[in-house]
Amino acid sequence: GTVDTWFLTHAHSDHYGALGEIIKKPACGGLKIGRVVYSFPSLEFIAQTEKASIPYVTPFLENLARSGLRVEKPTVGGVFDFGESLTFECLNDYDLSMRVNSINNAGICYRVMNGGSSILVTGDIGVEQGDKLLKMHPPEKIKSDIVFLSHHGQCGVNKNFYEVAKPEICVWPTPQWLWDNNISGKGYGSGPWRTNYVKCWMQDIGVTRQILLTQDAALGPKTS
C-alpha cells in the first residue's frame, strides 16, 4: 500500500501510535509513505509540562529519524495540495506560552477543502487553543461542513468554537464507552466525562448528522 502524506496532530501516543508501530518494521513493513507532516514542541518542553509522555514520544521520534522517511513541518497558512481539488491548510502552530493542557493545546489543526466541501480537523486541542484560533482567523476560515470534534468529543474546545464552525456533520473520534459516558461498565451516563453535554451542544447548533467512528450516532436523551 501507499500513503502519500501522513499528518500528525500532536505528541500523544494515541495520535502517532499507529505510525510508530509501522516505522519499527524494516522498510515500514512494505508500506510506502511519501512524507510525514508534524510539528511537535521540543522534548525539553514536553518533559517540563507533561513528563509522562517522554517514554513514548522519545522512541517514536528516534524511530522516525531512523526510518529515513521524509519529514515536513507545517507552517501557519501553509497549504498541502493533493490533485486539483483537495487541499489541507495548516491553521496554527504550537504556542509555548500555553502551559495548561499543554500537549493537547500544542496540536496542529487543519482545514481540508475537497471541491466545495470543507472539513475541520481539530485533534485534541483544548479551550485555550480553540479560543486562540477564533482570534487568529475570520469566522469563514473556521466554518466547515464537517468537523472532527476535539479531544474525542469532550473536554476539548468550548461551545463557542463549534458555534462558529457550525458544521452540518460532526465526527466523533470516540470509543463506545466514552460516547456512552460509561465508566467500568456501570452503564450509560455513569462516568465523569462531558460527552453528553457536547451532544447537547450539537443539537443546539443544529448539526444534522453525527458520525461515531464509522456509524451514524443516535443522540440519546438530551442533558441540560
mmCIF file with all atom_site columns, C-alpha atoms in Angstrom:
data_model
loop_
_atom_site.group_PDB
_atom_site.id
_atom_site.type_symbol
_atom_site.label_atom_id
_atom_site.label_alt_id
_atom_site.label_comp_id
_atom_site.label_asym_id
_atom_site.label_entity_id
_atom_site.label_seq_id
_atom_site.pdbx_PDB_ins_code
_atom_site.Cartn_x
_atom_site.Cartn_y
_atom_site.Cartn_z
_atom_site.occupancy
_atom_site.B_iso_or_equiv
_atom_site.pdbx_formal_charge
_atom_site.auth_seq_id
_atom_site.auth_comp_id
_atom_site.auth_asym_id
_atom_site.auth_atom_id
_atom_site.pdbx_PDB_model_num
ATOM 1   C CA . GLY A 1 1   ? 0.000   0.000  0.000  1.00 0.00 ? 1   GLY A CA 1
ATOM 2   C CA . THR A 1 2   ? 0.911   3.659  -0.320 1.00 0.00 ? 2   THR A CA 1
ATOM 3   C CA . VAL A 1 3   ? 0.327   6.699  1.879  1.00 0.00 ? 3   VAL A CA 1
ATOM 4   C CA . ASP A 1 4   ? 1.122   9.988  0.173  1.00 0.00 ? 4   ASP A CA 1
ATOM 5   C CA . THR A 1 5   ? 1.188   12.115 3.337  1.00 0.00 ? 5   THR A CA 1
ATOM 6   C CA . TRP A 1 6   ? 0.766   11.126 6.983  1.00 0.00 ? 6   TRP A CA 1
ATOM 7   C CA . PHE A 1 7   ? -0.357  14.052 9.150  1.00 0.00 ? 7   PHE A CA 1
ATOM 8   C CA . LEU A 1 8   ? 0.229   14.024 12.910 1.00 0.00 ? 8   LEU A CA 1
ATOM 9   C CA . THR A 1 9   ? -1.637  16.473 15.112 1.00 0.00 ? 9   THR A CA 1
ATOM 10  C CA . HIS A 1 10  ? 0.293   16.321 18.388 1.00 0.00 ? 10  HIS A CA 1
ATOM 11  C CA . ALA A 1 11  ? 2.688   14.416 20.620 1.00 0.00 ? 11  ALA A CA 1
ATOM 12  C CA . HIS A 1 12  ? 0.348   11.921 22.268 1.00 0.00 ? 12  HIS A CA 1
ATOM 13  C CA . SER A 1 13  ? 0.787   8.237  21.516 1.00 0.00 ? 13  SER A CA 1
ATOM 14  C CA . ASP A 1 14  ? -2.863  7.629  20.660 1.00 0.00 ? 14  ASP A CA 1
ATOM 15  C CA . HIS A 1 15  ? -2.333  10.029 17.743 1.00 0.00 ? 15  HIS A CA 1
ATOM 16  C CA . TYR A 1 16  ? 1.027   8.787  16.454 1.00 0.00 ? 16  TYR A CA 1
ATOM 17  C CA . GLY A 1 17  ? 0.997   5.209  17.759 1.00 0.00 ? 17  GLY A CA 1
ATOM 18  C CA . ALA A 1 18  ? -0.134  3.524  14.543 1.00 0.00 ? 18  ALA A CA 1
ATOM 19  C CA . LEU A 1 19  ? 2.663   5.167  12.586 1.00 0.00 ? 19  LEU A CA 1
ATOM 20  C CA . GLY A 1 20  ? 5.018   4.316  15.433 1.00 0.00 ? 20  GLY A CA 1
ATOM 21  C CA . GLU A 1 21  ? 4.296   0.612  15.040 1.00 0.00 ? 21  GLU A CA 1
ATOM 22  C CA . ILE A 1 22  ? 4.754   0.761  11.267 1.00 0.00 ? 22  ILE A CA 1
ATOM 23  C CA . ILE A 1 23  ? 8.132   2.500  11.343 1.00 0.00 ? 23  ILE A CA 1
ATOM 24  C CA . LYS A 1 24  ? 9.508   -0.112 13.732 1.00 0.00 ? 24  LYS A CA 1
ATOM 25  C CA . LYS A 1 25  ? 9.351   -2.617 10.884 1.00 0.00 ? 25  LYS A CA 1
ATOM 26  C CA . PRO A 1 26  ? 12.039  -2.880 8.209  1.00 0.00 ? 26  PRO A CA 1
ATOM 27  C CA . ALA A 1 27  ? 11.034  -0.778 5.197  1.00 0.00 ? 27  ALA A CA 1
ATOM 28  C CA . CYS A 1 28  ? 7.851   0.143  7.114  1.00 0.00 ? 28  CYS A CA 1
ATOM 29  C CA . GLY A 1 29  ? 6.537   -3.354 6.558  1.00 0.00 ? 29  GLY A CA 1
ATOM 30  C CA . GLY A 1 30  ? 6.251   -2.697 2.842  1.00 0.00 ? 30  GLY A CA 1
ATOM 31  C CA . LEU A 1 31  ? 4.014   0.355  3.255  1.00 0.00 ? 31  LEU A CA 1
ATOM 32  C CA . LYS A 1 32  ? 5.212   3.236  1.098  1.00 0.00 ? 32  LYS A CA 1
ATOM 33  C CA . ILE A 1 33  ? 4.908   6.558  2.937  1.00 0.00 ? 33  ILE A CA 1
ATOM 34  C CA . GLY A 1 34  ? 5.671   9.671  0.911  1.00 0.00 ? 34  GLY A CA 1
ATOM 35  C CA . ARG A 1 35  ? 6.162   12.037 3.838  1.00 0.00 ? 35  ARG A CA 1
ATOM 36  C CA . VAL A 1 36  ? 5.247   12.674 7.461  1.00 0.00 ? 36  VAL A CA 1
ATOM 37  C CA . VAL A 1 37  ? 3.950   16.136 8.362  1.00 0.00 ? 37  VAL A CA 1
ATOM 38  C CA . TYR A 1 38  ? 4.124   17.176 12.003 1.00 0.00 ? 38  TYR A CA 1
ATOM 39  C CA . SER A 1 39  ? 5.210   19.907 14.395 1.00 0.00 ? 39  SER A CA 1
ATOM 40  C CA . PHE A 1 40  ? 5.898   18.854 17.975 1.00 0.00 ? 40  PHE A CA 1
ATOM 41  C CA . PRO A 1 41  ? 7.385   21.101 20.654 1.00 0.00 ? 41  PRO A CA 1
ATOM 42  C CA . SER A 1 42  ? 10.832  20.127 21.910 1.00 0.00 ? 42  SER A CA 1
ATOM 43  C CA . LEU A 1 43  ? 11.384  17.142 24.174 1.00 0.00 ? 43  LEU A CA 1
ATOM 44  C CA . GLU A 1 44  ? 12.552  19.624 26.803 1.00 0.00 ? 44  GLU A CA 1
ATOM 45  C CA . PHE A 1 45  ? 9.175   21.380 26.699 1.00 0.00 ? 45  PHE A CA 1
ATOM 46  C CA . ILE A 1 46  ? 7.313   18.074 26.826 1.00 0.00 ? 46  ILE A CA 1
ATOM 47  C CA . ALA A 1 47  ? 9.415   16.956 29.804 1.00 0.00 ? 47  ALA A CA 1
ATOM 48  C CA . GLN A 1 48  ? 8.662   20.208 31.626 1.00 0.00 ? 48  GLN A CA 1
ATOM 49  C CA . THR A 1 49  ? 4.930   20.191 31.007 1.00 0.00 ? 49  THR A CA 1
ATOM 50  C CA . GLU A 1 50  ? 3.943   16.529 30.683 1.00 0.00 ? 50  GLU A CA 1
ATOM 51  C CA . LYS A 1 51  ? 6.780   14.270 31.748 1.00 0.00 ? 51  LYS A CA 1
ATOM 52  C CA . ALA A 1 52  ? 4.673   11.109 31.448 1.00 0.00 ? 52  ALA A CA 1
ATOM 53  C CA . SER A 1 53  ? 4.705   11.431 27.650 1.00 0.00 ? 53  SER A CA 1
ATOM 54  C CA . ILE A 1 54  ? 8.500   11.329 27.349 1.00 0.00 ? 54  ILE A CA 1
ATOM 55  C CA . PRO A 1 55  ? 8.910   7.493  27.456 1.00 0.00 ? 55  PRO A CA 1
ATOM 56  C CA . TYR A 1 56  ? 6.573   7.253  24.462 1.00 0.00 ? 56  TYR A CA 1
ATOM 57  C CA . VAL A 1 57  ? 7.425   10.214 22.269 1.00 0.00 ? 57  VAL A CA 1
ATOM 58  C CA . THR A 1 58  ? 11.217  9.859  22.566 1.00 0.00 ? 58  THR A CA 1
ATOM 59  C CA . PRO A 1 59  ? 11.481  6.385  20.975 1.00 0.00 ? 59  PRO A CA 1
ATOM 60  C CA . PHE A 1 60  ? 8.882   7.362  18.389 1.00 0.00 ? 60  PHE A CA 1
ATOM 61  C CA . LEU A 1 61  ? 10.977  10.312 17.228 1.00 0.00 ? 61  LEU A CA 1
ATOM 62  C CA . GLU A 1 62  ? 14.124  8.178  17.271 1.00 0.00 ? 62  GLU A CA 1
ATOM 63  C CA . ASN A 1 63  ? 12.459  5.508  15.135 1.00 0.00 ? 63  ASN A CA 1
ATOM 64  C CA . LEU A 1 64  ? 11.077  8.139  12.784 1.00 0.00 ? 64  LEU A CA 1
ATOM 65  C CA . ALA A 1 65  ? 14.575  9.545  12.270 1.00 0.00 ? 65  ALA A CA 1
ATOM 66  C CA . ARG A 1 66  ? 15.987  6.062  11.650 1.00 0.00 ? 66  ARG A CA 1
ATOM 67  C CA . SER A 1 67  ? 13.221  5.245  9.170  1.00 0.00 ? 67  SER A CA 1
ATOM 68  C CA . GLY A 1 68  ? 14.575  7.741  6.676  1.00 0.00 ? 68  GLY A CA 1
ATOM 69  C CA . LEU A 1 69  ? 11.081  8.957  5.865  1.00 0.00 ? 69  LEU A CA 1
ATOM 70  C CA . ARG A 1 70  ? 10.769  12.452 4.500  1.00 0.00 ? 70  ARG A CA 1
ATOM 71  C CA . VAL A 1 71  ? 9.562   14.833 7.210  1.00 0.00 ? 71  VAL A CA 1
ATOM 72  C CA . GLU A 1 72  ? 7.952   18.243 6.744  1.00 0.00 ? 72  GLU A CA 1
ATOM 73  C CA . LYS A 1 73  ? 6.974   20.860 9.319  1.00 0.00 ? 73  LYS A CA 1
ATOM 74  C CA . PRO A 1 74  ? 3.668   22.623 8.632  1.00 0.00 ? 74  PRO A CA 1
ATOM 75  C CA . THR A 1 75  ? 3.520   26.412 8.817  1.00 0.00 ? 75  THR A CA 1
ATOM 76  C CA . VAL A 1 76  ? 0.531   28.615 9.596  1.00 0.00 ? 76  VAL A CA 1
ATOM 77  C CA . GLY A 1 77  ? -1.300  29.273 6.357  1.00 0.00 ? 77  GLY A CA 1
ATOM 78  C CA . GLY A 1 78  ? 0.704   26.639 4.522  1.00 0.00 ? 78  GLY A CA 1
ATOM 79  C CA . VAL A 1 79  ? -1.321  24.556 2.087  1.00 0.00 ? 79  VAL A CA 1
ATOM 80  C CA . PHE A 1 80  ? -0.693  20.967 1.044  1.00 0.00 ? 80  PHE A CA 1
ATOM 81  C CA . ASP A 1 81  ? -2.134  20.275 -2.409 1.00 0.00 ? 81  ASP A CA 1
ATOM 82  C CA . PHE A 1 82  ? -3.336  16.850 -3.496 1.00 0.00 ? 82  PHE A CA 1
ATOM 83  C CA . GLY A 1 83  ? -4.506  16.970 -7.081 1.00 0.00 ? 83  GLY A CA 1
ATOM 84  C CA . GLU A 1 84  ? -6.873  19.559 -8.469 1.00 0.00 ? 84  GLU A CA 1
ATOM 85  C CA . SER A 1 85  ? -9.420  19.908 -5.688 1.00 0.00 ? 85  SER A CA 1
ATOM 86  C CA . LEU A 1 86  ? -8.065  18.503 -2.394 1.00 0.00 ? 86  LEU A CA 1
ATOM 87  C CA . THR A 1 87  ? -6.071  20.749 -0.035 1.00 0.00 ? 87  THR A CA 1
ATOM 88  C CA . PHE A 1 88  ? -5.011  20.702 3.615  1.00 0.00 ? 88  PHE A CA 1
ATOM 89  C CA . GLU A 1 89  ? -4.385  24.126 5.166  1.00 0.00 ? 89  GLU A CA 1
ATOM 90  C CA . CYS A 1 90  ? -2.492  24.450 8.454  1.00 0.00 ? 90  CYS A CA 1
ATOM 91  C CA . LEU A 1 91  ? -4.325  26.836 10.798 1.00 0.00 ? 91  LEU A CA 1
ATOM 92  C CA . ASN A 1 92  ? -1.891  27.145 13.711 1.00 0.00 ? 92  ASN A CA 1
ATOM 93  C CA . ASP A 1 93  ? 1.387   26.223 15.336 1.00 0.00 ? 93  ASP A CA 1
ATOM 94  C CA . TYR A 1 94  ? 2.080   25.233 18.916 1.00 0.00 ? 94  TYR A CA 1
ATOM 95  C CA . ASP A 1 95  ? 2.270   28.024 21.486 1.00 0.00 ? 95  ASP A CA 1
ATOM 96  C CA . LEU A 1 96  ? 4.891   27.523 24.193 1.00 0.00 ? 96  LEU A CA 1
ATOM 97  C CA . SER A 1 97  ? 3.123   30.029 26.440 1.00 0.00 ? 97  SER A CA 1
ATOM 98  C CA . MET A 1 98  ? 0.213   27.597 26.855 1.00 0.00 ? 98  MET A CA 1
ATOM 99  C CA . ARG A 1 99  ? 1.127   25.664 29.983 1.00 0.00 ? 99  ARG A CA 1
ATOM 100 C CA . VAL A 1 100 ? -2.406  24.396 30.637 1.00 0.00 ? 100 VAL A CA 1
ATOM 101 C CA . ASN A 1 101 ? -3.252  21.146 28.851 1.00 0.00 ? 101 ASN A CA 1
ATOM 102 C CA . SER A 1 102 ? -0.025  21.930 27.049 1.00 0.00 ? 102 SER A CA 1
ATOM 103 C CA . ILE A 1 103 ? 0.487   18.973 24.704 1.00 0.00 ? 103 ILE A CA 1
ATOM 104 C CA . ASN A 1 104 ? -3.134  18.816 23.570 1.00 0.00 ? 104 ASN A CA 1
ATOM 105 C CA . ASN A 1 105 ? -3.092  22.576 23.042 1.00 0.00 ? 105 ASN A CA 1
ATOM 106 C CA . ALA A 1 106 ? 0.106   22.185 21.005 1.00 0.00 ? 106 ALA A CA 1
ATOM 107 C CA . GLY A 1 107 ? -1.913  20.281 18.422 1.00 0.00 ? 107 GLY A CA 1
ATOM 108 C CA . ILE A 1 108 ? -1.987  21.391 14.797 1.00 0.00 ? 108 ILE A CA 1
ATOM 109 C CA . CYS A 1 109 ? -5.398  21.932 13.203 1.00 0.00 ? 109 CYS A CA 1
ATOM 110 C CA . TYR A 1 110 ? -6.123  21.586 9.508  1.00 0.00 ? 110 TYR A CA 1
ATOM 111 C CA . ARG A 1 111 ? -8.913  22.802 7.283  1.00 0.00 ? 111 ARG A CA 1
ATOM 112 C CA . VAL A 1 112 ? -9.430  20.392 4.425  1.00 0.00 ? 112 VAL A CA 1
ATOM 113 C CA . MET A 1 113 ? -11.077 21.505 1.200  1.00 0.00 ? 113 MET A CA 1
ATOM 114 C CA . ASN A 1 114 ? -12.362 18.896 -1.223 1.00 0.00 ? 114 ASN A CA 1
ATOM 115 C CA . GLY A 1 115 ? -14.039 20.620 -4.104 1.00 0.00 ? 115 GLY A CA 1
ATOM 116 C CA . GLY A 1 116 ? -16.681 22.782 -2.480 1.00 0.00 ? 116 GLY A CA 1
ATOM 117 C CA . SER A 1 117 ? -16.770 20.872 0.807  1.00 0.00 ? 117 SER A CA 1
ATOM 118 C CA . SER A 1 118 ? -14.790 21.726 3.941  1.00 0.00 ? 118 SER A CA 1
ATOM 119 C CA . ILE A 1 119 ? -13.591 19.583 6.841  1.00 0.00 ? 119 ILE A CA 1
ATOM 120 C CA . LEU A 1 120 ? -12.067 20.882 10.081 1.00 0.00 ? 120 LEU A CA 1
ATOM 121 C CA . VAL A 1 121 ? -9.630  18.547 11.851 1.00 0.00 ? 121 VAL A CA 1
ATOM 122 C CA . THR A 1 122 ? -9.092  19.668 15.446 1.00 0.00 ? 122 THR A CA 1
ATOM 123 C CA . GLY A 1 123 ? -7.025  16.907 17.023 1.00 0.00 ? 123 GLY A CA 1
ATOM 124 C CA . ASP A 1 124 ? -7.139  17.196 20.806 1.00 0.00 ? 124 ASP A CA 1
ATOM 125 C CA . ILE A 1 125 ? -6.955  20.978 21.203 1.00 0.00 ? 125 ILE A CA 1
ATOM 126 C CA . GLY A 1 126 ? -8.476  22.453 24.322 1.00 0.00 ? 126 GLY A CA 1
ATOM 127 C CA . VAL A 1 127 ? -10.288 25.639 25.233 1.00 0.00 ? 127 VAL A CA 1
ATOM 128 C CA . GLU A 1 128 ? -7.171  27.804 25.107 1.00 0.00 ? 128 GLU A CA 1
ATOM 129 C CA . GLN A 1 129 ? -6.067  26.843 21.603 1.00 0.00 ? 129 GLN A CA 1
ATOM 130 C CA . GLY A 1 130 ? -9.658  26.905 20.370 1.00 0.00 ? 130 GLY A CA 1
ATOM 131 C CA . ASP A 1 131 ? -10.100 30.470 21.603 1.00 0.00 ? 131 ASP A CA 1
ATOM 132 C CA . LYS A 1 132 ? -6.787  31.471 20.044 1.00 0.00 ? 132 LYS A CA 1
ATOM 133 C CA . LEU A 1 133 ? -7.869  30.067 16.668 1.00 0.00 ? 133 LEU A CA 1
ATOM 134 C CA . LEU A 1 134 ? -11.025 32.179 16.833 1.00 0.00 ? 134 LEU A CA 1
ATOM 135 C CA . LYS A 1 135 ? -8.842  35.260 17.341 1.00 0.00 ? 135 LYS A CA 1
ATOM 136 C CA . MET A 1 136 ? -6.379  34.286 14.606 1.00 0.00 ? 136 MET A CA 1
ATOM 137 C CA . HIS A 1 137 ? -8.878  33.621 11.834 1.00 0.00 ? 137 HIS A CA 1
ATOM 138 C CA . PRO A 1 138 ? -12.080 35.141 10.456 1.00 0.00 ? 138 PRO A CA 1
ATOM 139 C CA . PRO A 1 139 ? -15.225 33.066 11.039 1.00 0.00 ? 139 PRO A CA 1
ATOM 140 C CA . GLU A 1 140 ? -15.308 31.871 7.426  1.00 0.00 ? 140 GLU A CA 1
ATOM 141 C CA . LYS A 1 141 ? -11.955 30.138 7.934  1.00 0.00 ? 141 LYS A CA 1
ATOM 142 C CA . ILE A 1 142 ? -13.328 28.153 10.887 1.00 0.00 ? 142 ILE A CA 1
ATOM 143 C CA . LYS A 1 143 ? -16.774 27.479 9.385  1.00 0.00 ? 143 LYS A CA 1
ATOM 144 C CA . SER A 1 144 ? -16.784 23.966 7.948  1.00 0.00 ? 144 SER A CA 1
ATOM 145 C CA . ASP A 1 145 ? -19.286 21.465 6.607  1.00 0.00 ? 145 ASP A CA 1
ATOM 146 C CA . ILE A 1 146 ? -17.762 18.662 8.669  1.00 0.00 ? 146 ILE A CA 1
ATOM 147 C CA . VAL A 1 147 ? -15.937 18.974 11.995 1.00 0.00 ? 147 VAL A CA 1
ATOM 148 C CA . PHE A 1 148 ? -13.940 16.318 13.815 1.00 0.00 ? 148 PHE A CA 1
ATOM 149 C CA . LEU A 1 149 ? -14.768 17.056 17.449 1.00 0.00 ? 149 LEU A CA 1
ATOM 150 C CA . SER A 1 150 ? -11.744 17.877 19.575 1.00 0.00 ? 150 SER A CA 1
ATOM 151 C CA . HIS A 1 151 ? -10.320 15.600 22.247 1.00 0.00 ? 151 HIS A CA 1
ATOM 152 C CA . HIS A 1 152 ? -12.501 12.643 21.309 1.00 0.00 ? 152 HIS A CA 1
ATOM 153 C CA . GLY A 1 153 ? -15.612 14.769 21.684 1.00 0.00 ? 153 GLY A CA 1
ATOM 154 C CA . GLN A 1 154 ? -15.272 16.002 25.264 1.00 0.00 ? 154 GLN A CA 1
ATOM 155 C CA . CYS A 1 155 ? -13.081 18.317 27.347 1.00 0.00 ? 155 CYS A CA 1
ATOM 156 C CA . GLY A 1 156 ? -11.835 19.916 24.144 1.00 0.00 ? 156 GLY A CA 1
ATOM 157 C CA . VAL A 1 157 ? -12.823 23.307 22.749 1.00 0.00 ? 157 VAL A CA 1
ATOM 158 C CA . ASN A 1 158 ? -15.732 25.302 24.132 1.00 0.00 ? 158 ASN A CA 1
ATOM 159 C CA . LYS A 1 159 ? -19.193 25.502 22.628 1.00 0.00 ? 159 LYS A CA 1
ATOM 160 C CA . ASN A 1 160 ? -18.417 28.942 21.177 1.00 0.00 ? 160 ASN A CA 1
ATOM 161 C CA . PHE A 1 161 ? -15.842 27.357 18.857 1.00 0.00 ? 161 PHE A CA 1
ATOM 162 C CA . TYR A 1 162 ? -18.387 24.909 17.460 1.00 0.00 ? 162 TYR A CA 1
ATOM 163 C CA . GLU A 1 163 ? -20.918 27.722 17.107 1.00 0.00 ? 163 GLU A CA 1
ATOM 164 C CA . VAL A 1 164 ? -18.507 29.485 14.757 1.00 0.00 ? 164 VAL A CA 1
ATOM 165 C CA . ALA A 1 165 ? -17.608 26.268 12.926 1.00 0.00 ? 165 ALA A CA 1
ATOM 166 C CA . LYS A 1 166 ? -21.339 25.491 12.630 1.00 0.00 ? 166 LYS A CA 1
ATOM 167 C CA . PRO A 1 167 ? -20.956 22.103 10.939 1.00 0.00 ? 167 PRO A CA 1
ATOM 168 C CA . GLU A 1 168 ? -23.723 20.181 9.245  1.00 0.00 ? 168 GLU A CA 1
ATOM 169 C CA . ILE A 1 169 ? -21.946 16.949 10.162 1.00 0.00 ? 169 ILE A CA 1
ATOM 170 C CA . CYS A 1 170 ? -19.772 16.211 13.170 1.00 0.00 ? 170 CYS A CA 1
ATOM 171 C CA . VAL A 1 171 ? -17.470 13.228 13.548 1.00 0.00 ? 171 VAL A CA 1
ATOM 172 C CA . TRP A 1 172 ? -16.829 11.749 16.973 1.00 0.00 ? 172 TRP A CA 1
ATOM 173 C CA . PRO A 1 173 ? -13.387 10.045 17.115 1.00 0.00 ? 173 PRO A CA 1
ATOM 174 C CA . THR A 1 174 ? -14.682 8.368  20.235 1.00 0.00 ? 174 THR A CA 1
ATOM 175 C CA . PRO A 1 175 ? -14.770 4.812  21.636 1.00 0.00 ? 175 PRO A CA 1
ATOM 176 C CA . GLN A 1 176 ? -18.169 3.426  22.582 1.00 0.00 ? 176 GLN A CA 1
ATOM 177 C CA . TRP A 1 177 ? -17.568 3.634  26.337 1.00 0.00 ? 177 TRP A CA 1
ATOM 178 C CA . LEU A 1 178 ? -16.749 7.339  26.096 1.00 0.00 ? 178 LEU A CA 1
ATOM 179 C CA . TRP A 1 179 ? -19.706 8.014  23.804 1.00 0.00 ? 179 TRP A CA 1
ATOM 180 C CA . ASP A 1 180 ? -21.931 6.390  26.435 1.00 0.00 ? 180 ASP A CA 1
ATOM 181 C CA . ASN A 1 181 ? -20.069 8.070  29.331 1.00 0.00 ? 181 ASN A CA 1
ATOM 182 C CA . ASN A 1 182 ? -19.874 4.586  30.789 1.00 0.00 ? 182 ASN A CA 1
ATOM 183 C CA . ILE A 1 183 ? -17.228 4.013  33.443 1.00 0.00 ? 183 ILE A CA 1
ATOM 184 C CA . SER A 1 184 ? -16.172 0.428  34.202 1.00 0.00 ? 184 SER A CA 1
ATOM 185 C CA . GLY A 1 185 ? -19.333 -0.993 32.652 1.00 0.00 ? 185 GLY A CA 1
ATOM 186 C CA . LYS A 1 186 ? -21.638 0.751  35.136 1.00 0.00 ? 186 LYS A CA 1
ATOM 187 C CA . GLY A 1 187 ? -23.971 1.985  32.426 1.00 0.00 ? 187 GLY A CA 1
ATOM 188 C CA . TYR A 1 188 ? -24.890 4.969  30.289 1.00 0.00 ? 188 TYR A CA 1
ATOM 189 C CA . GLY A 1 189 ? -24.114 8.291  31.965 1.00 0.00 ? 189 GLY A CA 1
ATOM 190 C CA . SER A 1 190 ? -22.233 6.757  34.892 1.00 0.00 ? 190 SER A CA 1
ATOM 191 C CA . GLY A 1 191 ? -18.871 8.341  34.089 1.00 0.00 ? 191 GLY A CA 1
ATOM 192 C CA . PRO A 1 192 ? -17.315 11.754 34.761 1.00 0.00 ? 192 PRO A CA 1
ATOM 193 C CA . TRP A 1 193 ? -16.845 12.710 31.113 1.00 0.00 ? 193 TRP A CA 1
ATOM 194 C CA . ARG A 1 194 ? -18.673 15.550 29.371 1.00 0.00 ? 194 ARG A CA 1
ATOM 195 C CA . THR A 1 195 ? -19.719 13.653 26.261 1.00 0.00 ? 195 THR A CA 1
ATOM 196 C CA . ASN A 1 196 ? -23.435 14.141 26.831 1.00 0.00 ? 196 ASN A CA 1
ATOM 197 C CA . TYR A 1 197 ? -23.011 17.895 27.222 1.00 0.00 ? 197 TYR A CA 1
ATOM 198 C CA . VAL A 1 198 ? -21.309 18.067 23.843 1.00 0.00 ? 198 VAL A CA 1
ATOM 199 C CA . LYS A 1 199 ? -24.124 16.021 22.309 1.00 0.00 ? 199 LYS A CA 1
ATOM 200 C CA . CYS A 1 200 ? -26.477 18.741 23.520 1.00 0.00 ? 200 CYS A CA 1
ATOM 201 C CA . TRP A 1 201 ? -24.243 21.426 22.033 1.00 0.00 ? 201 TRP A CA 1
ATOM 202 C CA . MET A 1 202 ? -24.508 19.706 18.660 1.00 0.00 ? 202 MET A CA 1
ATOM 203 C CA . GLN A 1 203 ? -28.286 19.672 18.955 1.00 0.00 ? 203 GLN A CA 1
ATOM 204 C CA . ASP A 1 204 ? -28.312 23.365 19.867 1.00 0.00 ? 204 ASP A CA 1
ATOM 205 C CA . ILE A 1 205 ? -26.052 24.257 16.938 1.00 0.00 ? 205 ILE A CA 1
ATOM 206 C CA . GLY A 1 206 ? -28.283 22.368 14.517 1.00 0.00 ? 206 GLY A CA 1
ATOM 207 C CA . VAL A 1 207 ? -25.946 19.584 13.421 1.00 0.00 ? 207 VAL A CA 1
ATOM 208 C CA . THR A 1 208 ? -27.942 17.349 11.094 1.00 0.00 ? 208 THR A CA 1
ATOM 209 C CA . ARG A 1 209 ? -25.810 14.218 11.278 1.00 0.00 ? 209 ARG A CA 1
ATOM 210 C CA . GLN A 1 210 ? -23.394 12.820 13.832 1.00 0.00 ? 210 GLN A CA 1
ATOM 211 C CA . ILE A 1 211 ? -20.960 10.047 12.997 1.00 0.00 ? 211 ILE A CA 1
ATOM 212 C CA . LEU A 1 212 ? -19.426 7.862  15.690 1.00 0.00 ? 212 LEU A CA 1
ATOM 213 C CA . LEU A 1 213 ? -16.322 6.247  14.201 1.00 0.00 ? 213 LEU A CA 1
ATOM 214 C CA . THR A 1 214 ? -17.909 4.549  11.164 1.00 0.00 ? 214 THR A CA 1
ATOM 215 C CA . GLN A 1 215 ? -21.545 4.551  12.236 1.00 0.00 ? 215 GLN A CA 1
ATOM 216 C CA . ASP A 1 216 ? -24.290 7.157  12.406 1.00 0.00 ? 216 ASP A CA 1
ATOM 217 C CA . ALA A 1 217 ? -24.829 8.017  16.045 1.00 0.00 ? 217 ALA A CA 1
ATOM 218 C CA . ALA A 1 218 ? -28.137 8.379  17.818 1.00 0.00 ? 218 ALA A CA 1
ATOM 219 C CA . LEU A 1 219 ? -28.046 11.417 20.065 1.00 0.00 ? 219 LEU A CA 1
ATOM 220 C CA . GLY A 1 220 ? -29.652 9.762  23.039 1.00 0.00 ? 220 GLY A CA 1
ATOM 221 C CA . PRO A 1 221 ? -31.509 11.717 25.725 1.00 0.00 ? 221 PRO A CA 1
ATOM 222 C CA . LYS A 1 222 ? -30.827 15.440 25.895 1.00 0.00 ? 222 LYS A CA 1
ATOM 223 C CA . THR A 1 223 ? -28.987 16.557 29.023 1.00 0.00 ? 223 THR A CA 1
ATOM 224 C CA . SER A 1 224 ? -29.097 20.152 30.189 1.00 0.00 ? 224 SER A CA 1
#
